[in-house]
Amino acid sequence: MIVQGYDVTFTGLFISVGICLSLVMSAAWAIAIRSGKSGWVDAIWSFAVGGAGIAMALVPLSGWQQSPTRPVIVALLAAIWSLRLGWHIVARTRHGGDDPRYAQLRGEWGRDFPRRLFLFLQVQAGAALLLSLSIFAAARNPISQLQIGDWLGVAILVAAILGEGLADHQLARFRQDPANREKVCDVGLWGLSRHPNYFFEWFGWLAYVAIALDLTGAYPWGWVALSGPIFMYWLLVHVSGIPPLEAHMLKSRGEKFRAYQARVNAFWLGPSRNIPPQTSKGRVS
């Protein structure tokens, strides 16, 4: 159906959501600097992405044709993902110290840390806006009846949440054992990927691609959904995920982590490699 009687345009919605994200991440910066716990940044970012996605899915737009049920389903998927990840990070931050990734950046940036963190978080706000486009594209798919792609998208997100939850649980149990204090977690999913939680976080964004894509060409906007997994991969693998965390792990675990790097893929799930300890050279896959 075509929504009528609303003056909100896509451009207006996009700009409004972008401004809100910038303001939210500015507040996250202030909280991180004041508290000394930069982990709050990721919790706030997770909630912000969910809120932006819900707005992009549900705000009626002038002249846009859309399904009566798909926007609600997509908004629920975004909310469930956001709440699970956000509350997990909240619990971790409340009971722990500074996030090791941001502690690594704090050491690298020195006295310039506050300024550079602010700019870094504005980049994160921009990335969140681009991620919300994936949710937008899925929600605005105009096919009235739910299709196989919709159910596939739901299944993908459920699998991603379960996989990420399992990875988090396995890591938490490993850390609870005092005997593992100086060891590198390589049990369960952590023997298939050095960052299985990141892999499943990325995998969940394929849900919106499955819902949005229309291979007949009737809905060109569907291809915009690819922005979600593309930018999430960029963030996790090249920006705020793997690089600072692995730099920290190399400092704290040294050769043990280098051997782990040589055996186990950085991101993609796969079997570990049988490499004798003396030949481990810290190769990153």
C-alpha angles and dihedrals in degrees: 000000000000116000111227134181096047127110096197111117128196090249092052092049093046093051093044093051090046092053091048092050091050091051093046093051090047087056089047089054091053092049092049094049094045096045098037089226110110091183088085087070093067093045092052091044091053092052090044093053090049092049092047090049092051091051092048090050101044111028106104113239127206113257097358119137114219145157117262093228108029096073090055093050092048092047090051091051091051091047094049092049092046096047095047095049095039096051091045090056091044091055092046093048095047093054100036143052129257116324107264092227092057091039086058091051090046089057093047096046098041116179090358090063098106094051095043092045090054092052091044091054092050087057087051089053089054091049090051090053091052090048090053088059088067090056090045093053092050095047095048096053098133099211102120099211123061112255137202088266090061093055091043089054092052090049092049093052093046090050090048093051092047092047094048091045091051091049091050091048093049092050092048092051091048092052093048091065109086089209089067096054096114097028133098116241109244101152126119113340089000088070090059098045134010088225109028091155089059091046093055092043087057093042091059091064090064086072091075091048090055091050097043106041118100109182091193090073094238092120110040091174088070090079089062087072088075087074089077101062092034095055094038089054090049092050096046100040103032110020128024103359125049103013100059094034094052091045087056093046092051089055095046101036103024116179093008090063092042089056089048090051090053093051104039133051116251097227118348118077112248144131117292121249121245102231122161110243093242092060097050108120101171094260112179118215 
